[in-house]
Amino acid sequence: MDIMTILRERTLEKEAPLAARMRPDTLDEFVGQTHILGKDKLLYRAIAADQLGSIILYGPPGTGKTTLAKVIANTTKSTFVQINATIAGKKDIQEVVQQAKELLGTSMKRTILFIDEIHRFNKAQQDALLPHVEDGTVILIGATTENPYFEVNRALVSRSRIFQLNPLEKKEIGLLIKRALEKDHLLKNKNPKIDDIALEFLSDMANGDARSALNAIELGVLTTQPNDCGQVVIDLEVAKECIQKRAVNYDKTGDSHYDVISAFIKSMRGSDPDAAIYYLARMIYAGEDPKFIARRIVICASEDVGNADPRALQVAVDAARAIEFIGMPEGRIILAQAVAYIACAPKSNAAYLAIDEALRDVKDIGIKEIPSYLKDAHYKGAESLGNGIGYRYPHDFDNHYVKQYYLPKELKDKKYYNLTNQGYEMKLKNWLESIKKEEN
């Protein structure tokens, strides 16, 4: 490494964001993730013994994925190479693999390859890496905010252990903030002090994201004027200015997006308007497209409410239309009204179950033909083919109903739509039962 490179790296290290400057060197300094890094846990033991196999670290931003990789780099006797999938290509992988082969052959030294944001690699790039992970040329550490079971090559996943990192606890965030104020060389020079209320606020607002909390405290210390005693005091007002919006774990194209949507729909389905409106607020806060939200509400109105309350679909569709010309932020009220109505409405999935079962039968059961009396008889020559003959017109009978088979003979007596006793469906059920009591 030349002198200019060394000087550049030292400068970058000094001027790096606080979260990067505060990365620990050892496992014992690492904060959080005790479910996988407790001293009795597999990952801790493997790192400490320098016997790590290929792993994928999966979790939201600021939970320690890159930090843990740096700890491994400091701990292992293997060569540690880091690349970022957002800028690296297939050629970079090939160069790392070639170097790894040479090291393995000349000095029996292993190579650990850390790929940050591994989900950004396309299929071809992941496929190029696969055989070298499989034969042990490189030990892979992948880091991703996306669910690896969806976003990473299945073969790579099967050859790696998946470790999920969780958002940090509030007390863990508080510990990191205090440690930064006490130990970081740039902050210590400002003689900083944080009061308990501000510490509590920042620890909570970070929402488990250590990077967000550390960025906020650094901003607060570096932009606050010292008091008469030469001390920079971080109080609640300063803390509020430095972290103006809670860091919400919600990526509109990522795994957390689908988790929130899932919780939103299940809350409406489960008749919990409070939870449904909370998840609605979470999506709005994170900047989700209101038209996407409206579409999910319309689907839920039909799939989960159905004819137990036919008005639910009308409310949902009206809300979707209103969003088109009202927009946000006022659209939040319209969405909330529709969500509350659907959550409170009686529930039935009878229509959903009916169409899915019918689709299965269409696929699996061979139907020769539609009953001839149901066929189109409005063209010349239809009668000579027997079409329409024998059809009984329901409006000619009492209650506008006449007993008649409409399904193909292969499906005679098949029942798809099983009305429930929920809401308006009970009225429909009672009506059908009443008109079918007497055969015509």
Coordinates of C-alpha atoms in Angstrom, one line a residue:
M1 CA 0.0 0.0 0.0
D2 CA 1.5 3.4 -1.0
I3 CA 1.9 6.4 1.3
M4 CA -0.9 8.3 -0.3
T5 CA -3.4 5.5 0.1
I6 CA -2.4 5.2 3.8
L7 CA -2.9 8.9 4.4
R8 CA -6.2 8.9 2.5
E9 CA -7.5 6.0 4.6
R10 CA -6.4 7.7 7.9
T11 CA -8.1 10.9 6.8
L12 CA -11.3 9.1 6.0
E13 CA -11.2 7.2 9.3
K14 CA -10.9 10.5 11.2
E15 CA -13.7 12.2 9.2
A16 CA -16.0 9.2 9.0
P17 CA -19.5 9.5 10.5
L18 CA -19.8 8.8 14.2
A19 CA -21.5 5.4 13.6
A20 CA -18.4 4.3 11.6
R21 CA -15.9 5.8 14.1
M22 CA -17.6 4.0 17.0
R23 CA -17.6 0.5 15.4
P24 CA -16.2 -1.9 18.0
D25 CA -13.1 -4.0 17.4
T26 CA -14.1 -7.1 19.4
L27 CA -17.1 -9.2 20.1
D28 CA -17.2 -8.2 23.7
E29 CA -17.6 -4.5 22.7
F30 CA -20.5 -5.3 20.3
V31 CA -23.9 -4.0 21.6
G32 CA -27.1 -5.9 21.0
Q33 CA -28.1 -9.1 19.1
T34 CA -27.6 -11.3 22.1
H35 CA -30.0 -13.9 20.6
I36 CA -27.2 -14.7 18.1
L37 CA -24.1 -13.3 19.9
G38 CA -24.5 -14.4 23.4
K39 CA -21.4 -16.2 24.6
D40 CA -23.3 -19.6 24.5
K41 CA -24.6 -19.0 20.9
L42 CA -23.2 -20.7 17.8
L43 CA -22.3 -17.5 15.9
Y44 CA -20.3 -16.1 18.9
R45 CA -18.4 -19.4 19.3
A46 CA -17.7 -19.7 15.6
I47 CA -16.3 -16.1 15.4
A48 CA -14.3 -16.5 18.6
A49 CA -12.8 -19.8 17.4
D50 CA -12.1 -18.4 13.9
Q51 CA -14.1 -21.3 12.5
L52 CA -16.8 -19.3 10.6
G53 CA -18.6 -20.8 7.6
S54 CA -20.6 -18.9 5.0
I55 CA -23.3 -16.7 6.6
I56 CA -25.9 -14.1 5.6
L57 CA -26.7 -11.3 8.0
Y58 CA -30.2 -10.1 7.5
G59 CA -31.9 -7.2 9.3
P60 CA -33.0 -3.6 9.1
P61 CA -30.6 -0.7 8.8
G62 CA -28.5 0.3 11.8
T63 CA -28.7 -3.1 13.6
G64 CA -25.0 -4.0 13.2
K65 CA -24.5 -6.1 10.1
T66 CA -21.5 -4.2 8.8
T67 CA -20.2 -3.7 12.3
L68 CA -20.3 -7.4 12.9
A69 CA -18.4 -8.0 9.7
K70 CA -15.7 -5.5 10.9
V71 CA -15.4 -7.4 14.2
I72 CA -15.0 -10.7 12.2
A73 CA -12.3 -8.9 10.1
N74 CA -10.4 -7.9 13.3
T75 CA -10.8 -11.4 14.8
T76 CA -10.0 -13.8 12.0
K77 CA -6.6 -14.9 10.8
S78 CA -8.1 -15.3 7.3
T79 CA -7.7 -12.7 4.7
F80 CA -10.8 -10.4 4.8
V81 CA -12.0 -8.7 1.6
Q82 CA -15.0 -6.3 1.5
I83 CA -17.0 -5.3 -1.6
N84 CA -20.3 -3.5 -2.0
A85 CA -22.8 -5.0 -4.3
T86 CA -24.1 -1.6 -5.4
I87 CA -20.8 -0.8 -7.2
A88 CA -19.0 -4.2 -7.6
G89 CA -19.4 -6.3 -10.7
K90 CA -18.7 -9.8 -11.9
K91 CA -15.0 -8.8 -12.7
D92 CA -14.5 -7.8 -9.0
I93 CA -15.8 -11.2 -7.9
Q94 CA -13.4 -13.0 -10.3
E95 CA -10.4 -11.0 -9.0
V96 CA -11.2 -11.8 -5.4
V97 CA -11.7 -15.5 -6.3
Q98 CA -8.4 -15.6 -8.1
Q99 CA -6.5 -14.0 -5.2
A100 CA -8.3 -16.4 -2.8
K101 CA -7.1 -19.4 -4.9
E102 CA -3.5 -18.2 -4.9
L103 CA -3.5 -17.6 -1.1
L104 CA -5.0 -21.0 -0.5
G105 CA -2.4 -22.6 -2.7
T106 CA 0.6 -20.8 -1.5
S107 CA 0.0 -20.2 2.2
M108 CA -3.1 -22.3 3.1
K109 CA -4.8 -19.1 4.1
R110 CA -8.5 -18.8 3.8
T111 CA -10.3 -15.7 2.4
I112 CA -13.5 -14.3 3.9
L113 CA -15.5 -12.2 1.4
F114 CA -17.9 -9.7 2.9
I115 CA -20.5 -8.5 0.4
D116 CA -22.6 -5.6 1.7
E117 CA -26.1 -5.3 0.2
I118 CA -25.7 -8.7 -1.4
H119 CA -29.3 -8.5 -2.6
R120 CA -28.2 -5.9 -5.1
F121 CA -26.2 -8.5 -7.0
N122 CA -28.1 -9.8 -10.0
K123 CA -28.6 -13.5 -10.7
A124 CA -25.5 -13.7 -13.0
Q125 CA -23.3 -12.2 -10.4
Q126 CA -24.6 -14.4 -7.6
D127 CA -24.2 -17.5 -9.9
A128 CA -20.6 -16.5 -10.6
L129 CA -19.9 -16.6 -6.8
L130 CA -21.7 -19.8 -6.1
P131 CA -19.2 -22.5 -7.1
H132 CA -16.4 -20.8 -5.2
V133 CA -18.5 -20.7 -2.0
E134 CA -19.5 -24.3 -2.6
D135 CA -15.9 -25.5 -2.9
G136 CA -14.6 -23.4 0.0
T137 CA -12.4 -21.1 -2.1
V138 CA -14.1 -18.2 -0.3
I139 CA -16.1 -18.0 2.9
L140 CA -19.1 -15.6 2.2
I141 CA -20.5 -13.1 4.6
G142 CA -23.5 -11.4 3.0
A143 CA -25.3 -8.5 4.5
T144 CA -28.8 -7.5 3.4
T145 CA -31.8 -5.6 4.5
E146 CA -34.0 -7.8 2.3
N147 CA -35.3 -11.2 3.1
P148 CA -32.6 -13.5 1.7
Y149 CA -35.1 -16.2 1.0
F150 CA -36.7 -13.9 -1.6
E151 CA -33.7 -11.8 -2.8
V152 CA -30.7 -14.1 -2.7
N153 CA -29.9 -17.0 -5.0
R154 CA -31.5 -20.1 -3.4
A155 CA -28.3 -22.1 -3.9
L156 CA -26.3 -19.5 -2.0
V157 CA -28.9 -19.4 0.8
S158 CA -28.8 -23.2 1.1
R159 CA -25.0 -23.1 1.5
S160 CA -25.1 -20.4 4.2
R161 CA -26.5 -20.0 7.7
I162 CA -29.0 -17.1 7.9
F163 CA -28.7 -14.9 11.0
Q164 CA -31.4 -12.4 11.5
L165 CA -30.5 -9.1 13.3
N166 CA -33.3 -7.3 15.2
P167 CA -33.8 -3.6 15.9
L168 CA -31.8 -2.6 18.9
E169 CA -33.5 -2.2 22.3
K170 CA -34.1 1.3 23.6
K171 CA -31.6 0.7 26.4
E172 CA -29.0 -0.5 23.9
I173 CA -29.4 2.6 21.8
G174 CA -28.9 4.7 25.0
L175 CA -25.7 2.8 25.9
L176 CA -24.3 3.5 22.4
I177 CA -25.1 7.2 22.7
K178 CA -23.4 7.5 26.1
R179 CA -20.4 5.5 24.9
A180 CA -20.0 7.8 21.9
L181 CA -20.1 10.9 24.1
E182 CA -17.5 9.5 26.5
K183 CA -15.1 7.9 24.0
D184 CA -15.3 9.4 20.5
H185 CA -12.3 11.7 20.1
L186 CA -14.1 14.4 18.1
L187 CA -17.1 14.6 20.5
K188 CA -15.0 14.5 23.7
N189 CA -13.3 17.7 22.6
K190 CA -16.7 19.5 22.8
N191 CA -17.2 18.5 26.5
P192 CA -20.7 17.2 25.8
K193 CA -23.4 16.3 28.2
I194 CA -26.9 14.9 27.5
D195 CA -29.7 15.1 30.0
D196 CA -31.8 12.1 30.8
I197 CA -34.9 13.2 29.0
A198 CA -33.0 13.9 25.8
L199 CA -31.3 10.5 26.0
E200 CA -34.7 8.8 26.5
F201 CA -36.1 10.7 23.6
L202 CA -33.3 9.9 21.2
S203 CA -33.2 6.3 22.2
D204 CA -36.9 5.9 21.5
M205 CA -37.1 7.9 18.3
A206 CA -34.2 6.0 16.7
N207 CA -36.6 3.0 16.6
G208 CA -33.8 0.4 17.0
D209 CA -31.5 2.0 14.4
A210 CA -28.1 2.7 16.0
R211 CA -26.9 4.7 13.0
S212 CA -29.8 7.1 13.2
A213 CA -29.2 7.7 16.9
L214 CA -25.5 8.3 16.5
N215 CA -26.0 10.6 13.5
A216 CA -28.4 12.6 15.5
I217 CA -26.2 13.0 18.6
E218 CA -23.2 13.9 16.4
L219 CA -25.2 16.6 14.7
G220 CA -26.4 17.9 18.1
V221 CA -22.9 18.1 19.6
L222 CA -21.2 19.6 16.5
T223 CA -23.9 22.3 16.0
T224 CA -24.7 23.3 19.5
Q225 CA -22.9 26.3 21.1
P226 CA -21.2 25.6 24.4
N227 CA -22.6 27.2 27.5
D228 CA -20.7 29.6 29.8
C229 CA -19.0 26.6 31.4
G230 CA -17.7 25.5 28.0
Q231 CA -20.0 22.5 28.0
V232 CA -22.2 21.4 25.0
V233 CA -25.5 20.4 26.6
I234 CA -27.9 18.2 24.6
D235 CA -31.4 18.8 26.0
L236 CA -34.8 17.8 24.7
E237 CA -35.1 20.7 22.3
V238 CA -31.7 20.0 20.7
A239 CA -32.5 16.3 20.5
K240 CA -35.8 17.1 18.7
E241 CA -34.1 19.3 16.1
C242 CA -31.5 16.6 15.4
I243 CA -33.9 13.7 14.8
Q244 CA -37.0 15.4 13.4
K245 CA -38.6 12.2 12.2
R246 CA -38.7 8.7 13.7
A247 CA -36.6 6.2 11.7
V248 CA -39.4 3.8 10.5
N249 CA -38.3 0.4 9.3
Y250 CA -40.2 0.6 6.0
D251 CA -38.7 0.2 2.6
K252 CA -41.3 0.5 -0.1
T253 CA -39.6 -2.3 -2.2
G254 CA -38.3 -4.4 0.7
D255 CA -39.2 -7.1 3.1
S256 CA -40.5 -4.7 5.8
H257 CA -42.9 -3.2 3.3
Y258 CA -44.6 -6.6 2.9
D259 CA -44.6 -7.2 6.6
V260 CA -46.4 -3.9 7.3
I261 CA -48.9 -4.5 4.5
S262 CA -49.5 -8.0 5.8
A263 CA -50.1 -6.7 9.3
F264 CA -52.4 -4.0 7.9
I265 CA -54.6 -6.5 6.0
K266 CA -54.7 -9.0 8.8
S267 CA -55.8 -6.2 11.3
M268 CA -58.7 -5.3 9.0
R269 CA -59.6 -8.9 8.5
G270 CA -59.3 -9.4 12.3
S271 CA -61.8 -6.6 13.0
D272 CA -59.2 -4.5 14.9
P273 CA -59.7 -0.9 13.7
D274 CA -57.1 0.5 16.0
A275 CA -54.3 -1.8 14.7
A276 CA -55.4 -1.3 11.1
I277 CA -55.3 2.5 11.4
Y278 CA -51.9 2.3 13.2
Y279 CA -50.4 0.3 10.2
L280 CA -52.1 2.7 7.8
A281 CA -50.4 5.6 9.6
R282 CA -47.1 3.8 9.5
M283 CA -47.4 3.4 5.7
I284 CA -48.4 7.0 5.2
Y285 CA -45.6 8.2 7.4
A286 CA -43.1 6.2 5.4
G287 CA -44.3 7.7 2.1
E288 CA -46.2 4.7 0.7
D289 CA -48.2 5.4 -2.5
P290 CA -51.8 6.1 -1.3
K291 CA -53.1 4.4 -4.4
F292 CA -51.3 1.2 -3.5
I293 CA -52.9 1.4 0.0
A294 CA -56.4 2.1 -1.5
R295 CA -56.0 -1.0 -3.8
R296 CA -55.3 -3.2 -0.8
I297 CA -58.4 -1.8 1.0
V298 CA -60.6 -2.6 -2.0
I299 CA -59.3 -6.2 -2.2
C300 CA -59.8 -6.7 1.6
A301 CA -63.4 -5.3 1.3
S302 CA -64.2 -8.1 -1.2
E303 CA -62.0 -10.9 0.0
D304 CA -62.7 -10.6 3.8
V305 CA -66.0 -8.7 4.1
G306 CA -67.8 -9.8 0.9
N307 CA -71.5 -9.9 1.1
A308 CA -71.6 -9.9 4.9
D309 CA -71.7 -6.1 4.2
P310 CA -71.8 -5.3 0.4
R311 CA -71.4 -1.6 1.3
A312 CA -67.8 -2.2 2.3
L313 CA -66.7 -2.6 -1.3
Q314 CA -68.6 0.5 -2.3
V315 CA -66.9 2.5 0.6
A316 CA -63.4 1.1 -0.5
V317 CA -63.9 1.9 -4.2
D318 CA -65.2 5.4 -3.4
A319 CA -62.1 6.0 -1.2
A320 CA -59.9 4.8 -4.0
R321 CA -61.6 7.2 -6.4
A322 CA -61.5 10.1 -3.9
I323 CA -57.7 9.6 -3.5
E324 CA -57.3 10.2 -7.2
F325 CA -58.6 13.8 -7.1
I326 CA -58.0 14.7 -3.4
G327 CA -54.4 13.5 -3.0
M328 CA -52.4 13.8 0.2
P329 CA -52.3 14.8 3.0
E330 CA -56.1 15.1 3.2
G331 CA -56.4 11.7 1.6
R332 CA -55.2 10.2 4.9
I333 CA -58.7 10.9 6.3
I334 CA -60.5 9.2 3.4
L335 CA -58.2 6.1 3.8
A336 CA -58.8 6.0 7.5
Q337 CA -62.5 6.2 7.1
A338 CA -62.5 3.2 4.7
V339 CA -60.1 1.2 6.8
A340 CA -62.2 1.8 9.9
Y341 CA -65.4 0.8 8.1
I342 CA -63.9 -2.5 6.8
A343 CA -62.3 -3.4 10.1
C344 CA -65.6 -2.9 11.9
A345 CA -67.8 -4.6 9.2
P346 CA -69.0 -8.2 9.6
K347 CA -66.7 -10.6 7.8
S348 CA -67.1 -13.4 5.3
N349 CA -64.7 -15.0 2.9
A350 CA -67.4 -17.1 1.2
A351 CA -67.0 -15.4 -2.2
Y352 CA -63.2 -15.8 -2.1
L353 CA -63.4 -19.5 -1.2
A354 CA -66.1 -20.0 -3.8
I355 CA -64.2 -18.6 -6.8
D356 CA -60.9 -20.4 -5.8
E357 CA -62.7 -23.7 -5.5
A358 CA -64.5 -23.2 -8.8
L359 CA -61.1 -22.3 -10.5
R360 CA -59.6 -25.5 -9.2
D361 CA -62.5 -27.5 -10.7
V362 CA -62.2 -25.7 -14.0
K363 CA -58.6 -26.7 -14.1
D364 CA -59.0 -30.3 -12.8
I365 CA -62.4 -31.6 -14.0
G366 CA -63.1 -32.1 -17.7
I367 CA -66.5 -30.7 -18.6
K368 CA -67.9 -31.9 -21.9
E369 CA -70.5 -29.3 -22.4
I370 CA -72.9 -26.8 -20.9
P371 CA -76.5 -28.0 -20.5
S372 CA -78.3 -27.5 -23.8
Y373 CA -81.2 -25.6 -22.3
L374 CA -78.7 -22.9 -21.0
K375 CA -77.0 -22.4 -24.4
D376 CA -77.6 -19.3 -26.5
A377 CA -80.8 -19.6 -28.4
H378 CA -80.8 -16.1 -30.0
Y379 CA -79.6 -17.0 -33.4
K380 CA -81.2 -18.7 -36.4
G381 CA -80.8 -22.4 -36.3
A382 CA -80.2 -22.6 -32.5
E383 CA -83.4 -24.5 -31.9
S384 CA -82.6 -27.1 -34.5
L385 CA -79.4 -27.8 -32.4
G386 CA -81.5 -28.2 -29.3
N387 CA -80.2 -25.0 -27.7
G388 CA -82.5 -23.3 -25.3
I389 CA -85.2 -26.0 -25.4
G390 CA -86.5 -26.7 -21.9
Y391 CA -85.2 -23.6 -20.3
R392 CA -87.5 -22.3 -17.5
Y393 CA -87.7 -18.5 -17.2
P394 CA -87.5 -17.7 -13.4
H395 CA -89.5 -14.5 -13.7
D396 CA -92.5 -16.5 -14.8
F397 CA -92.7 -18.2 -11.4
D398 CA -93.5 -17.2 -7.8
N399 CA -90.7 -15.4 -6.0
H400 CA -89.0 -15.2 -9.5
Y401 CA -87.5 -18.6 -8.8
V402 CA -87.9 -22.1 -10.3
K403 CA -85.9 -25.2 -9.5
Q404 CA -83.5 -25.9 -12.4
Y405 CA -80.0 -27.2 -12.7
Y406 CA -77.5 -24.7 -14.0
L407 CA -74.2 -26.5 -13.4
P408 CA -72.8 -29.0 -16.0
K409 CA -73.8 -32.6 -15.2
E410 CA -70.3 -33.5 -14.1
L411 CA -70.7 -30.9 -11.2
K412 CA -74.4 -31.6 -10.4
D413 CA -75.2 -30.7 -6.7
K414 CA -71.7 -29.1 -6.3
K415 CA -71.8 -26.2 -3.8
Y416 CA -69.3 -23.4 -4.1
Y417 CA -70.8 -20.4 -2.4
N418 CA -71.5 -21.3 1.2
L419 CA -73.3 -18.3 2.8
T420 CA -72.4 -17.6 6.4
N421 CA -74.5 -16.2 9.2
Q422 CA -72.6 -13.0 9.1
G423 CA -74.3 -9.6 8.5
Y424 CA -76.2 -9.3 5.3
E425 CA -75.1 -12.8 4.2
M426 CA -77.5 -14.2 6.7
K427 CA -80.4 -12.3 5.0
L428 CA -79.3 -13.7 1.6
K429 CA -79.0 -17.2 3.1
N430 CA -82.5 -17.0 4.7
W431 CA -83.9 -15.7 1.4
L432 CA -82.5 -18.5 -0.7
E433 CA -83.6 -21.1 1.8
S434 CA -87.1 -19.7 1.9
I435 CA -87.6 -19.7 -1.9
K436 CA -86.2 -23.2 -2.3
K437 CA -88.5 -24.8 0.3
E438 CA -91.1 -25.4 -2.3
E439 CA -90.3 -27.1 -5.6
N440 CA -91.9 -25.6 -8.7

